[in-house]
Coordinates of N, CA and C in Angstrom, one line a residue:
X1 N 0.8 -1.1 0.0 CA 0.0 0.0 0.0 C 0.9 1.3 0.0
X2 N 1.9 1.4 0.8 CA 2.7 2.4 0.9 C 3.5 2.6 -0.4
X3 N 3.8 1.6 -1.1 CA 4.6 1.8 -2.4 C 3.6 2.3 -3.4
X4 N 2.3 1.9 -3.4 CA 1.4 2.4 -4.3 C 1.2 4.0 -4.1
X5 N 1.0 4.3 -2.9 CA 0.8 5.8 -2.6 C 2.1 6.6 -3.0
X6 N 3.2 6.0 -2.8 CA 4.5 6.6 -3.2 C 4.5 6.8 -4.8
X7 N 4.2 5.8 -5.4 CA 4.2 5.9 -6.9 C 3.1 6.9 -7.4
X8 N 2.0 6.8 -6.8 CA 1.0 7.9 -7.2 C 1.4 9.2 -6.9
X9 N 2.0 9.5 -5.8 CA 2.6 10.8 -5.4 C 3.7 11.2 -6.4
X10 N 4.5 10.3 -6.8 CA 5.6 10.6 -7.7 C 5.1 10.9 -9.1
X11 N 4.1 10.2 -9.6 CA 3.5 10.5 -10.8 C 2.7 11.9 -10.8
X12 N 2.2 12.2 -9.8 CA 1.5 13.5 -9.6 C 2.5 14.6 -9.7
X13 N 3.5 14.5 -8.9 CA 4.6 15.5 -8.9 C 5.2 15.6 -10.3
X14 N 5.5 14.5 -10.9 CA 6.1 14.6 -12.4 C 5.1 15.2 -13.2
X15 N 3.9 15.0 -13.3 CA 3.0 15.7 -14.1 C 2.9 17.1 -13.9
X16 N 2.9 17.6 -12.6 CA 2.9 19.0 -12.3 C 4.1 19.7 -12.8
X17 N 5.2 19.0 -12.6 CA 6.5 19.6 -13.1 C 6.6 19.7 -14.6
X18 N 5.9 18.9 -15.3 CA 5.9 19.0 -16.8 C 5.0 20.0 -17.3
X19 N 4.1 20.4 -16.5 CA 3.1 21.4 -17.0 C 3.0 22.6 -16.0
X20 N 3.6 23.8 -16.4 CA 3.6 25.0 -15.6 C 2.8 26.0 -16.3
X21 N 1.8 26.6 -15.6 CA 0.9 27.6 -16.2 C 0.3 27.2 -17.5
X22 N 0.0 25.9 -17.6 CA -0.7 25.5 -18.9 C 0.3 25.3 -20.1
X23 N 1.5 25.5 -19.8 CA 2.6 25.4 -20.9 C 3.5 24.2 -20.5
X24 N 3.8 23.4 -21.5 CA 4.8 22.4 -21.3 C 6.1 22.9 -21.1
X25 N 6.7 22.5 -20.0 CA 8.1 23.0 -19.7 C 9.0 22.3 -20.7
X26 N 9.8 23.1 -21.2 CA 10.7 22.7 -22.3 C 10.3 22.7 -23.7
X27 N 8.9 23.0 -23.9 CA 8.4 23.1 -25.2 C 8.6 24.5 -25.6
X28 N 9.0 24.7 -26.9 CA 9.1 26.0 -27.5 C 7.8 26.7 -27.6
X29 N 7.9 28.1 -27.4 CA 6.7 28.8 -27.7 C 7.2 30.2 -28.1
X30 N 6.3 30.8 -28.8 CA 6.6 32.2 -29.4 C 5.4 33.1 -29.1
X31 N 5.7 34.4 -28.9 CA 4.7 35.4 -28.8 C 4.4 36.2 -30.0
X32 N 3.3 36.2 -30.6 CA 3.0 36.8 -31.8 C 1.7 37.6 -31.8
X33 N 1.4 38.4 -32.9 CA 0.2 39.2 -32.8 C -1.0 38.5 -33.0
X34 N -2.0 39.0 -32.4 CA -3.4 38.5 -32.7 C -3.8 39.0 -33.9
X35 N -4.6 38.1 -34.7 CA -5.0 38.5 -36.0 C -6.1 39.6 -35.9
X36 N -6.7 39.9 -34.7 CA -7.8 40.9 -34.7 C -7.3 42.2 -34.1
X37 N -6.0 42.3 -33.9 CA -5.4 43.5 -33.3 C -5.4 44.7 -34.3
X38 N -5.7 45.8 -33.8 CA -5.9 47.0 -34.7 C -4.4 47.6 -34.9
X39 N -4.3 48.3 -36.0 CA -3.1 48.9 -36.3 C -2.6 49.9 -35.2
X40 N -3.4 50.7 -34.8 CA -3.0 51.6 -33.7 C -2.6 50.9 -32.5
X41 N -3.3 49.9 -32.0 CA -2.9 49.1 -30.8 C -1.5 48.4 -31.0
X42 N -1.4 47.9 -32.3 CA -0.1 47.3 -32.6 C 1.1 48.3 -32.5
X43 N 0.8 49.3 -33.1 CA 1.9 50.4 -33.2 C 2.3 50.8 -31.7
X44 N 1.4 51.0 -30.9 CA 1.7 51.4 -29.5 C 2.4 50.3 -28.8
X45 N 2.0 49.0 -29.0 CA 2.7 47.8 -28.4 C 4.0 47.6 -28.9
X46 N 4.2 47.9 -30.2 CA 5.5 47.7 -30.9 C 6.4 48.8 -30.3
X47 N 6.0 50.0 -30.2 CA 6.8 51.0 -29.6 C 7.3 50.7 -28.2
X48 N 6.3 50.2 -27.4 CA 6.6 49.8 -26.0 C 7.7 48.6 -25.9
X49 N 7.4 47.6 -26.8 CA 8.3 46.5 -26.8 C 9.8 46.8 -27.2
X50 N 9.9 47.6 -28.2 CA 11.2 48.0 -28.7 C 11.9 48.9 -27.5
X51 N 11.1 49.8 -26.9 CA 11.7 50.6 -25.9 C 11.9 50.0 -24.5
X52 N 11.3 48.8 -24.3 CA 11.5 48.1 -23.1 C 12.4 46.9 -23.2
X53 N 13.3 46.8 -24.2 CA 14.3 45.8 -24.2 C 14.3 44.8 -25.3
X54 N 13.2 44.9 -26.1 CA 13.2 43.9 -27.2 C 14.3 44.2 -28.2
X55 N 14.8 43.1 -28.9 CA 15.8 43.4 -29.9 C 15.1 43.8 -31.3
X56 N 15.0 45.0 -31.5 CA 14.4 45.4 -32.7 C 15.3 45.8 -33.9
X57 N 16.6 45.6 -33.7 CA 17.6 45.8 -34.8 C 17.2 45.0 -36.1
X58 N 16.8 43.7 -36.0 CA 16.4 43.0 -37.2 C 15.2 43.6 -38.0
X59 N 14.6 44.6 -37.3 CA 13.4 45.2 -38.1 C 13.8 46.5 -38.8
X60 N 15.0 46.9 -38.7 CA 15.5 48.0 -39.4 C 15.5 47.8 -40.9
X61 N 15.5 48.8 -41.7 CA 15.5 48.6 -43.2 C 16.5 47.6 -43.7
X62 N 17.7 47.5 -43.1 CA 18.8 46.6 -43.5 C 18.8 45.3 -42.7
X63 N 17.8 45.1 -41.9 CA 17.8 43.9 -41.0 C 17.0 42.7 -41.6
X64 N 17.4 41.5 -41.1 CA 16.9 40.3 -41.7 C 15.4 40.1 -41.6
X65 N 14.7 40.9 -40.7 CA 13.3 40.8 -40.5 C 12.5 42.0 -40.9
X66 N 13.1 42.8 -41.7 CA 12.5 44.1 -42.1 C 11.2 43.7 -43.1
X67 N 11.5 42.8 -44.0 CA 10.4 42.4 -44.9 C 9.7 41.2 -44.3
X68 N 8.4 41.1 -44.5 CA 7.6 42.1 -45.0 C 7.4 43.4 -44.1
X69 N 7.5 44.4 -44.6 CA 7.4 45.8 -43.9 C 6.0 46.0 -43.4
X70 N 5.5 45.2 -42.5 CA 4.1 45.4 -42.0 C 4.1 45.5 -40.5
X71 N 3.1 46.2 -40.0 CA 3.0 46.3 -38.6 C 2.9 44.9 -37.9
X72 N 2.1 44.1 -38.6 CA 1.9 42.8 -38.1 C 3.2 42.0 -37.8
X73 N 4.0 42.0 -39.0 CA 5.3 41.2 -39.0 C 6.3 41.9 -37.9
X74 N 6.4 43.2 -38.0 CA 7.4 43.8 -37.0 C 7.0 43.6 -35.6
X75 N 5.6 43.8 -35.3 CA 5.2 43.6 -33.9 C 5.3 42.2 -33.5
X76 N 5.1 41.2 -34.3 CA 5.3 39.9 -33.9 C 6.7 39.5 -33.5
X77 N 7.7 40.1 -34.3 CA 9.1 39.8 -34.0 C 9.5 40.5 -32.6
X78 N 9.0 41.8 -32.6 CA 9.4 42.5 -31.3 C 8.7 41.9 -30.1
X79 N 7.5 41.5 -30.2 CA 6.7 40.9 -29.1 C 7.5 39.6 -28.6
X80 N 7.8 38.8 -29.6 CA 8.5 37.6 -29.3 C 9.9 37.8 -28.6
X81 N 10.6 38.8 -29.1 CA 12.0 39.1 -28.5 C 11.8 39.6 -27.1
X82 N 10.8 40.3 -26.8 CA 10.5 40.8 -25.4 C 10.1 39.6 -24.5
X83 N 9.3 38.7 -25.1 CA 8.8 37.6 -24.4 C 9.9 36.5 -24.0
X84 N 10.8 36.4 -25.0 CA 11.9 35.5 -24.8 C 13.0 36.0 -23.8
X85 N 13.2 37.3 -24.0 CA 14.2 38.0 -23.1 C 13.7 37.9 -21.6
X86 N 12.4 37.8 -21.4 CA 11.8 37.7 -20.1 C 11.6 36.3 -19.7
X87 N 12.2 35.3 -20.4 CA 12.2 34.0 -20.1 C 10.7 33.5 -20.1
X88 N 9.8 34.0 -21.0 CA 8.5 33.6 -21.2 C 7.6 33.6 -19.9
X89 N 8.0 34.6 -19.2 CA 7.3 34.9 -17.8 C 5.8 35.1 -18.1
X90 N 4.9 34.7 -17.1 CA 3.6 35.0 -17.2 C 3.4 36.6 -17.4
X91 N 2.5 36.9 -18.3 CA 2.2 38.3 -18.6 C 3.2 39.0 -19.6
X92 N 4.2 38.4 -20.0 CA 5.2 39.0 -20.9 C 4.8 38.9 -22.4
X93 N 3.6 38.3 -22.6 CA 3.0 38.2 -24.0 C 1.6 38.7 -23.9
X94 N 1.4 39.9 -23.4 CA 0.1 40.4 -23.3 C -0.1 41.6 -24.3
X95 N 0.7 42.7 -24.1 CA 0.7 43.8 -25.0 C -0.7 44.3 -25.2
X96 N -1.4 44.6 -24.1 CA -2.7 45.1 -24.1 C -3.7 44.3 -25.0
X97 N -3.5 43.1 -24.9 CA -4.5 42.1 -25.7 C -4.1 42.0 -27.2
X98 N -3.0 42.5 -27.6 CA -2.8 42.4 -29.0 C -1.8 41.1 -29.4
X99 N -1.5 40.4 -28.3 CA -0.5 39.2 -28.6 C -1.1 37.9 -28.1
X100 N -0.5 36.9 -28.6 CA -1.0 35.5 -28.1 C 0.2 34.7 -28.2
X101 N 0.2 33.5 -27.5 CA 1.3 32.4 -27.6 C 1.0 31.5 -28.7
X102 N 2.1 31.2 -29.4 CA 2.0 30.3 -30.5 C 2.9 29.2 -30.3
X103 N 2.5 28.0 -30.7 CA 3.4 26.8 -30.5 C 4.0 26.4 -31.8
X104 N 3.7 27.1 -32.9 CA 4.4 26.9 -34.1 C 5.4 28.0 -34.4
X105 N 6.6 27.7 -34.8 CA 7.7 28.7 -35.1 C 7.3 29.5 -36.2
X106 N 7.2 30.9 -36.0 CA 6.8 31.9 -37.0 C 8.0 32.3 -37.8
X107 N 9.2 31.8 -37.7 CA 10.3 32.1 -38.5 C 10.0 32.0 -39.9
X108 N 10.6 32.8 -40.8 CA 10.5 32.6 -42.3 C 11.7 33.1 -42.9
X109 N 12.1 32.5 -44.0 CA 13.3 32.9 -44.8 C 14.5 33.0 -43.9
X110 N 15.1 34.2 -43.9 CA 16.3 34.5 -43.1 C 15.9 35.1 -41.8
X111 N 14.7 35.3 -41.5 CA 14.2 35.9 -40.3 C 13.9 34.8 -39.3
X112 N 14.7 34.6 -38.3 CA 14.6 33.5 -37.3 C 14.1 34.2 -35.9
X113 N 13.0 33.8 -35.5 CA 12.4 34.1 -34.2 C 13.2 33.4 -33.2
X114 N 13.7 34.1 -32.2 CA 14.4 33.4 -31.0 C 13.4 32.6 -30.3
X115 N 13.8 31.4 -29.7 CA 13.0 30.6 -28.8 C 13.9 30.2 -27.7
X116 N 13.1 29.8 -26.6 CA 13.9 29.1 -25.6 C 13.1 27.9 -25.1
X117 N 13.8 26.9 -24.9 CA 13.1 25.6 -24.5 C 13.4 25.3 -23.1

């Protein structure tokens, strides 16, 4: 009986450790824009992310992630940079409701979105 209880406890602890805040520990995730976010809200959030530590150099005209030159593409990259630099902390992918967590790598061509696992 004691060994069964111990095994059940061990299994429960293992499952809790594998899943933190609804997100698989060790699984990659990215912070990207929500498809319903408005231009103005995205611009405000992009300005915040770049001013608060996101790496926005790749979004400059000569950067690897400048194209496509859209607010959605630029905000997604900046949001993700901010999110990753904060170790995917809860609340670091909010941006006033303009962002969401993605489990699919949004990288394209030579524009590689950082991830941490």
